[in-house]
């Protein structure tokens, strides 16, 4: 099976009321573990590479790795997505390297630190969307800035995050502006800000509505019922993985992530793509630490990597099942990028009926 576009996959998810986890990938072992989980439960997959992942593995390695995963799992549709593209060059070079989808994150300037103006965001997202759609690739835009409603900060370990203190206006996507943004940019999916942030240290307590604003998602979905919403910073930072790391010599301070049941609620309110990286890192690192502690004489990397892959596989399987992704891969007939391009050109994939709904 060929790679699938994000637009086709999320259209299928919306028609069938499920969400799709988007797992970050940097290396072969992550790819193998995610795909084994997907095959076990017949789930379509979104693999995403950050700019950091692209420079870590290299575009050529990533492209061939993903192609190998496609060949190994011909029955599983795989979307290859650029996570947090910072400008046109990042997004268009990803497409040139075989990605079927890109995120143009214009909520921040290209330095990925300075909050951008609304006009800048609309302009750059619209330009990337026009170029991507011309070759059939999909685009995720972002409106609102990720960061903590408790501290007003983006979070220290944030791979791409605003510096300084952010106001609640910046940290919560405005539903009316979201309507305008989607209709002016033509993006296929919209990442929203609702109090989540990247990394392990999202909340100092189990989040309630004050610090995890699920009501913002509800309000956006009300105005944009046909737009595919994306939740970033959606690792749950499970207690069992914090405990695994800390029982094996780690020193992670107690922290809280996004409870899986809140994500399930989000999926019922139009969230179709759920970004997860930190949980995957914790799963693998927890096992690295455990092997190192249990067997200090061990020096074969495979003895570390096999349990790490198993821990990651179990996590991915759980998310595929709980998000309702499981069981849908076989029903999807992949549409080629050329055909997607023709559909965009012919207006058959015009963006979401944002304007109509708003009127
Ligand atoms: O965007 C955030 C992801 O966790 C990617 O992180 O840039 O360290 O690969 P990274
Ligand atoms: P986490 O750090 O919560 O896994 O978020 C990942 C993410 O949003 C990648 O874009
Ligand atoms: Zn993100």
PDB file of N, CA, C and O in Angstrom, residues 186-234:
ATOM      1  N   UNK A 186      -7.406  27.522   3.984  1.00  0.00           N
ATOM      2  CA  UNK A 186      -7.725  26.276   3.270  1.00  0.00           C
ATOM      3  C   UNK A 186      -7.028  25.063   3.857  1.00  0.00           C
ATOM      4  O   UNK A 186      -6.961  24.005   3.215  1.00  0.00           O
ATOM      5  N   UNK A 187      -6.521  25.171   5.085  1.00  0.00           N
ATOM      6  CA  UNK A 187      -5.803  24.024   5.666  1.00  0.00           C
ATOM      7  C   UNK A 187      -6.752  22.839   5.890  1.00  0.00           C
ATOM      8  O   UNK A 187      -7.964  23.013   6.007  1.00  0.00           O
ATOM      9  N   UNK A 188      -6.182  21.649   5.941  1.00  0.00           N
ATOM     10  CA  UNK A 188      -6.986  20.418   6.046  1.00  0.00           C
ATOM     11  C   UNK A 188      -7.291  20.041   7.487  1.00  0.00           C
ATOM     12  O   UNK A 188      -8.216  19.280   7.745  1.00  0.00           O
ATOM     13  N   UNK A 189      -6.465  20.508   8.401  1.00  0.00           N
ATOM     14  CA  UNK A 189      -6.645  20.166   9.814  1.00  0.00           C
ATOM     15  C   UNK A 189      -6.149  21.353  10.626  1.00  0.00           C
ATOM     16  O   UNK A 189      -5.252  22.086  10.179  1.00  0.00           O
ATOM     17  N   UNK A 190      -6.740  21.538  11.795  1.00  0.00           N
ATOM     18  CA  UNK A 190      -6.395  22.700  12.612  1.00  0.00           C
ATOM     19  C   UNK A 190      -5.933  22.272  14.001  1.00  0.00           C
ATOM     20  O   UNK A 190      -6.692  21.663  14.755  1.00  0.00           O
ATOM     21  N   UNK A 191      -4.658  22.591  14.302  1.00  0.00           N
ATOM     22  CA  UNK A 191      -4.152  22.369  15.667  1.00  0.00           C
ATOM     23  C   UNK A 191      -4.623  23.525  16.526  1.00  0.00           C
ATOM     24  O   UNK A 191      -4.492  24.691  16.148  1.00  0.00           O
ATOM     25  N   UNK A 192      -5.170  23.191  17.679  1.00  0.00           N
ATOM     26  CA  UNK A 192      -5.714  24.224  18.561  1.00  0.00           C
ATOM     27  C   UNK A 192      -4.930  24.242  19.880  1.00  0.00           C
ATOM     28  O   UNK A 192      -4.261  23.270  20.228  1.00  0.00           O
ATOM     29  N   UNK A 193      -5.047  25.350  20.581  1.00  0.00           N
ATOM     30  CA  UNK A 193      -4.387  25.464  21.891  1.00  0.00           C
ATOM     31  C   UNK A 193      -5.455  25.457  22.970  1.00  0.00           C
ATOM     32  O   UNK A 193      -6.437  26.208  22.891  1.00  0.00           O
ATOM     33  N   UNK A 194      -5.272  24.599  23.967  1.00  0.00           N
ATOM     34  CA  UNK A 194      -6.289  24.471  25.030  1.00  0.00           C
ATOM     35  C   UNK A 194      -5.628  24.211  26.385  1.00  0.00           C
ATOM     36  O   UNK A 194      -6.237  23.625  27.271  1.00  0.00           O
ATOM     37  N   UNK A 195      -4.357  24.612  26.507  1.00  0.00           N
ATOM     38  CA  UNK A 195      -3.678  24.441  27.802  1.00  0.00           C
ATOM     39  C   UNK A 195      -2.710  23.273  27.834  1.00  0.00           C
ATOM     40  O   UNK A 195      -2.075  23.038  28.867  1.00  0.00           O
ATOM     41  N   UNK A 196      -2.585  22.557  26.732  1.00  0.00           N
ATOM     42  CA  UNK A 196      -1.587  21.474  26.719  1.00  0.00           C
ATOM     43  C   UNK A 196      -0.238  22.068  26.279  1.00  0.00           C
ATOM     44  O   UNK A 196      -0.188  23.110  25.628  1.00  0.00           O
ATOM     45  N   UNK A 197       0.825  21.391  26.658  1.00  0.00           N
ATOM     46  CA  UNK A 197       2.153  21.824  26.224  1.00  0.00           C
ATOM     47  C   UNK A 197       3.006  20.587  25.976  1.00  0.00           C
ATOM     48  O   UNK A 197       2.665  19.493  26.414  1.00  0.00           O
ATOM     49  N   UNK A 198       4.091  20.772  25.255  1.00  0.00           N
ATOM     50  CA  UNK A 198       4.975  19.642  24.952  1.00  0.00           C
ATOM     51  C   UNK A 198       5.753  19.197  26.192  1.00  0.00           C
ATOM     52  O   UNK A 198       5.951  19.977  27.121  1.00  0.00           O
ATOM     53  N   UNK A 199       6.214  17.959  26.153  1.00  0.00           N
ATOM     54  CA  UNK A 199       7.092  17.480  27.215  1.00  0.00           C
ATOM     55  C   UNK A 199       6.334  16.834  28.362  1.00  0.00           C
ATOM     56  O   UNK A 199       5.108  16.659  28.317  1.00  0.00           O
ATOM     57  N   UNK A 200       7.086  16.464  29.392  1.00  0.00           N
ATOM     58  CA  UNK A 200       6.499  15.686  30.497  1.00  0.00           C
ATOM     59  C   UNK A 200       5.820  16.565  31.546  1.00  0.00           C
ATOM     60  O   UNK A 200       4.951  16.102  32.272  1.00  0.00           O
ATOM     61  N   UNK A 201       6.222  17.854  31.611  1.00  0.00           N
ATOM     62  CA  UNK A 201       5.767  18.674  32.761  1.00  0.00           C
ATOM     63  C   UNK A 201       4.638  19.603  32.334  1.00  0.00           C
ATOM     64  O   UNK A 201       4.803  20.808  32.200  1.00  0.00           O
ATOM     65  N   UNK A 202       3.478  19.024  32.127  1.00  0.00           N
ATOM     66  CA  UNK A 202       2.342  19.788  31.586  1.00  0.00           C
ATOM     67  C   UNK A 202       1.511  20.419  32.686  1.00  0.00           C
ATOM     68  O   UNK A 202       1.088  21.557  32.588  1.00  0.00           O
ATOM     69  N   UNK A 203       1.247  19.633  33.734  1.00  0.00           N
ATOM     70  CA  UNK A 203       0.348  20.086  34.800  1.00  0.00           C
ATOM     71  C   UNK A 203       0.955  19.695  36.147  1.00  0.00           C
ATOM     72  O   UNK A 203       1.583  18.639  36.268  1.00  0.00           O
ATOM     73  N   UNK A 204       0.707  20.532  37.170  1.00  0.00           N
ATOM     74  CA  UNK A 204       1.228  20.201  38.506  1.00  0.00           C
ATOM     75  C   UNK A 204       0.239  19.357  39.290  1.00  0.00           C
ATOM     76  O   UNK A 204       0.507  18.945  40.417  1.00  0.00           O
ATOM     77  N   UNK A 205      -0.954  19.161  38.710  1.00  0.00           N
ATOM     78  CA  UNK A 205      -1.957  18.296  39.356  1.00  0.00           C
ATOM     79  C   UNK A 205      -2.797  17.686  38.244  1.00  0.00           C
ATOM     80  O   UNK A 205      -2.718  18.129  37.085  1.00  0.00           O
ATOM     81  N   UNK A 206      -3.567  16.680  38.605  1.00  0.00           N
ATOM     82  CA  UNK A 206      -4.456  16.078  37.601  1.00  0.00           C
ATOM     83  C   UNK A 206      -5.326  17.209  37.047  1.00  0.00           C
ATOM     84  O   UNK A 206      -5.980  17.918  37.813  1.00  0.00           O
ATOM     85  N   UNK A 207      -5.297  17.417  35.732  1.00  0.00           N
ATOM     86  CA  UNK A 207      -5.935  18.622  35.215  1.00  0.00           C
ATOM     87  C   UNK A 207      -7.455  18.599  35.296  1.00  0.00           C
ATOM     88  O   UNK A 207      -8.078  17.565  35.072  1.00  0.00           O
ATOM     89  N   UNK A 208      -8.013  19.783  35.631  1.00  0.00           N
ATOM     90  CA  UNK A 208      -9.458  19.969  35.533  1.00  0.00           C
ATOM     91  C   UNK A 208      -9.697  21.020  34.445  1.00  0.00           C
ATOM     92  O   UNK A 208      -8.758  21.442  33.767  1.00  0.00           O
ATOM     93  N   UNK A 209     -10.943  21.458  34.325  1.00  0.00           N
ATOM     94  CA  UNK A 209     -11.299  22.384  33.247  1.00  0.00           C
ATOM     95  C   UNK A 209     -10.604  23.729  33.326  1.00  0.00           C
ATOM     96  O   UNK A 209     -10.539  24.464  32.344  1.00  0.00           O
ATOM     97  N   UNK A 210     -10.082  24.054  34.502  1.00  0.00           N
ATOM     98  CA  UNK A 210      -9.404  25.340  34.647  1.00  0.00           C
ATOM     99  C   UNK A 210      -8.049  25.365  33.935  1.00  0.00           C
ATOM    100  O   UNK A 210      -7.623  26.392  33.418  1.00  0.00           O
ATOM    101  N   UNK A 211      -7.379  24.216  33.918  1.00  0.00           N
ATOM    102  CA  UNK A 211      -6.032  24.194  33.332  1.00  0.00           C
ATOM    103  C   UNK A 211      -5.954  23.359  32.051  1.00  0.00           C
ATOM    104  O   UNK A 211      -4.974  23.431  31.329  1.00  0.00           O
ATOM    105  N   UNK A 212      -6.998  22.585  31.773  1.00  0.00           N
ATOM    106  CA  UNK A 212      -7.099  21.874  30.491  1.00  0.00           C
ATOM    107  C   UNK A 212      -8.469  22.231  29.924  1.00  0.00           C
ATOM    108  O   UNK A 212      -9.496  21.689  30.350  1.00  0.00           O
ATOM    109  N   UNK A 213      -8.454  23.178  28.990  1.00  0.00           N
ATOM    110  CA  UNK A 213      -9.713  23.811  28.572  1.00  0.00           C
ATOM    111  C   UNK A 213     -10.399  23.014  27.458  1.00  0.00           C
ATOM    112  O   UNK A 213     -10.427  23.441  26.295  1.00  0.00           O
ATOM    113  N   UNK A 214     -10.984  21.887  27.845  1.00  0.00           N
ATOM    114  CA  UNK A 214     -11.727  21.096  26.857  1.00  0.00           C
ATOM    115  C   UNK A 214     -12.919  21.896  26.321  1.00  0.00           C
ATOM    116  O   UNK A 214     -13.394  21.652  25.219  1.00  0.00           O
ATOM    117  N   UNK A 215     -13.366  22.878  27.115  1.00  0.00           N
ATOM    118  CA  UNK A 215     -14.492  23.709  26.664  1.00  0.00           C
ATOM    119  C   UNK A 215     -14.115  24.512  25.415  1.00  0.00           C
ATOM    120  O   UNK A 215     -14.965  24.831  24.589  1.00  0.00           O
ATOM    121  N   UNK A 216     -12.816  24.822  25.283  1.00  0.00           N
ATOM    122  CA  UNK A 216     -12.372  25.539  24.072  1.00  0.00           C
ATOM    123  C   UNK A 216     -12.559  24.655  22.843  1.00  0.00           C
ATOM    124  O   UNK A 216     -13.000  25.112  21.785  1.00  0.00           O
ATOM    125  N   UNK A 217     -12.242  23.375  23.008  1.00  0.00           N
ATOM    126  CA  UNK A 217     -12.418  22.442  21.883  1.00  0.00           C
ATOM    127  C   UNK A 217     -13.904  22.364  21.524  1.00  0.00           C
ATOM    128  O   UNK A 217     -14.279  22.408  20.341  1.00  0.00           O
ATOM    129  N   UNK A 218     -14.739  22.264  22.535  1.00  0.00           N
ATOM    130  CA  UNK A 218     -16.186  22.177  22.282  1.00  0.00           C
ATOM    131  C   UNK A 218     -16.666  23.411  21.522  1.00  0.00           C
ATOM    132  O   UNK A 218     -17.442  23.301  20.557  1.00  0.00           O
ATOM    133  N   UNK A 219     -16.184  24.591  21.939  1.00  0.00           N
ATOM    134  CA  UNK A 219     -16.635  25.830  21.298  1.00  0.00           C
ATOM    135  C   UNK A 219     -16.156  25.914  19.842  1.00  0.00           C
ATOM    136  O   UNK A 219     -16.878  26.387  18.960  1.00  0.00           O
ATOM    137  N   UNK A 220     -14.937  25.429  19.583  1.00  0.00           N
ATOM    138  CA  UNK A 220     -14.428  25.454  18.203  1.00  0.00           C
ATOM    139  C   UNK A 220     -15.212  24.453  17.353  1.00  0.00           C
ATOM    140  O   UNK A 220     -15.615  24.757  16.216  1.00  0.00           O
ATOM    141  N   UNK A 221     -15.446  23.293  17.905  1.00  0.00           N
ATOM    142  CA  UNK A 221     -16.173  22.257  17.159  1.00  0.00           C
ATOM    143  C   UNK A 221     -17.589  22.707  16.825  1.00  0.00           C
ATOM    144  O   UNK A 221     -18.123  22.414  15.753  1.00  0.00           O
ATOM    145  N   UNK A 222     -18.168  23.441  17.718  1.00  0.00           N
ATOM    146  CA  UNK A 222     -19.518  23.978  17.500  1.00  0.00           C
ATOM    147  C   UNK A 222     -19.546  24.868  16.254  1.00  0.00           C
ATOM    148  O   UNK A 222     -20.447  24.803  15.437  1.00  0.00           O
ATOM    149  N   UNK A 223     -18.484  25.679  16.104  1.00  0.00           N
ATOM    150  CA  UNK A 223     -18.436  26.607  14.956  1.00  0.00           C
ATOM    151  C   UNK A 223     -17.863  25.956  13.717  1.00  0.00           C
ATOM    152  O   UNK A 223     -18.097  26.417  12.597  1.00  0.00           O
ATOM    153  N   UNK A 224     -17.024  24.938  13.905  1.00  0.00           N
ATOM    154  CA  UNK A 224     -16.350  24.297  12.760  1.00  0.00           C
ATOM    155  C   UNK A 224     -16.564  22.776  12.830  1.00  0.00           C
ATOM    156  O   UNK A 224     -15.604  22.017  12.990  1.00  0.00           O
ATOM    157  N   UNK A 225     -17.808  22.325  12.696  1.00  0.00           N
ATOM    158  CA  UNK A 225     -18.072  20.899  12.914  1.00  0.00           C
ATOM    159  C   UNK A 225     -17.392  19.983  11.908  1.00  0.00           C
ATOM    160  O   UNK A 225     -17.212  18.800  12.180  1.00  0.00           O
ATOM    161  N   UNK A 226     -17.019  20.536  10.738  1.00  0.00           N
ATOM    162  CA  UNK A 226     -16.418  19.667   9.711  1.00  0.00           C
ATOM    163  C   UNK A 226     -14.911  19.802   9.629  1.00  0.00           C
ATOM    164  O   UNK A 226     -14.282  19.229   8.738  1.00  0.00           O
ATOM    165  N   UNK A 227     -14.320  20.566  10.532  1.00  0.00           N
ATOM    166  CA  UNK A 227     -12.855  20.722  10.509  1.00  0.00           C
ATOM    167  C   UNK A 227     -12.212  19.683  11.422  1.00  0.00           C
ATOM    168  O   UNK A 227     -12.655  19.463  12.543  1.00  0.00           O
ATOM    169  N   UNK A 228     -11.158  19.071  10.902  1.00  0.00           N
ATOM    170  CA  UNK A 228     -10.438  18.070  11.696  1.00  0.00           C
ATOM    171  C   UNK A 228      -9.557  18.804  12.705  1.00  0.00           C
ATOM    172  O   UNK A 228      -8.643  19.536  12.320  1.00  0.00           O
ATOM    173  N   UNK A 229      -9.827  18.603  13.983  1.00  0.00           N
ATOM    174  CA  UNK A 229      -9.039  19.291  15.016  1.00  0.00           C
ATOM    175  C   UNK A 229      -7.872  18.415  15.467  1.00  0.00           C
ATOM    176  O   UNK A 229      -7.955  17.179  15.442  1.00  0.00           O
ATOM    177  N   UNK A 230      -6.795  19.072  15.862  1.00  0.00           N
ATOM    178  CA  UNK A 230      -5.577  18.366  16.272  1.00  0.00           C
ATOM    179  C   UNK A 230      -5.201  18.823  17.679  1.00  0.00           C
ATOM    180  O   UNK A 230      -5.149  20.017  17.960  1.00  0.00           O
ATOM    181  N   UNK A 231      -4.952  17.849  18.548  1.00  0.00           N
ATOM    182  CA  UNK A 231      -4.458  18.162  19.894  1.00  0.00           C
ATOM    183  C   UNK A 231      -2.966  17.864  19.958  1.00  0.00           C
ATOM    184  O   UNK A 231      -2.559  16.715  19.771  1.00  0.00           O
ATOM    185  N   UNK A 232      -2.178  18.893  20.217  1.00  0.00           N
ATOM    186  CA  UNK A 232      -0.740  18.687  20.461  1.00  0.00           C
ATOM    187  C   UNK A 232      -0.530  18.479  21.953  1.00  0.00           C
ATOM    188  O   UNK A 232      -1.446  18.637  22.757  1.00  0.00           O
ATOM    189  N   UNK A 233       0.703  18.133  22.291  1.00  0.00           N
ATOM    190  CA  UNK A 233       1.047  17.990  23.706  1.00  0.00           C
ATOM    191  C   UNK A 233       0.119  17.025  24.413  1.00  0.00           C
ATOM    192  O   UNK A 233      -0.269  17.237  25.563  1.00  0.00           O
ATOM    193  N   UNK A 234      -0.207  15.920  23.739  1.00  0.00           N
ATOM    194  CA  UNK A 234      -1.253  15.033  24.270  1.00  0.00           C
ATOM    195  C   UNK A 234      -0.731  13.748  24.890  1.00  0.00           C
ATOM    196  O   UNK A 234      -1.464  12.756  24.974  1.00  0.00           O
TER     197      UNK A 234
END
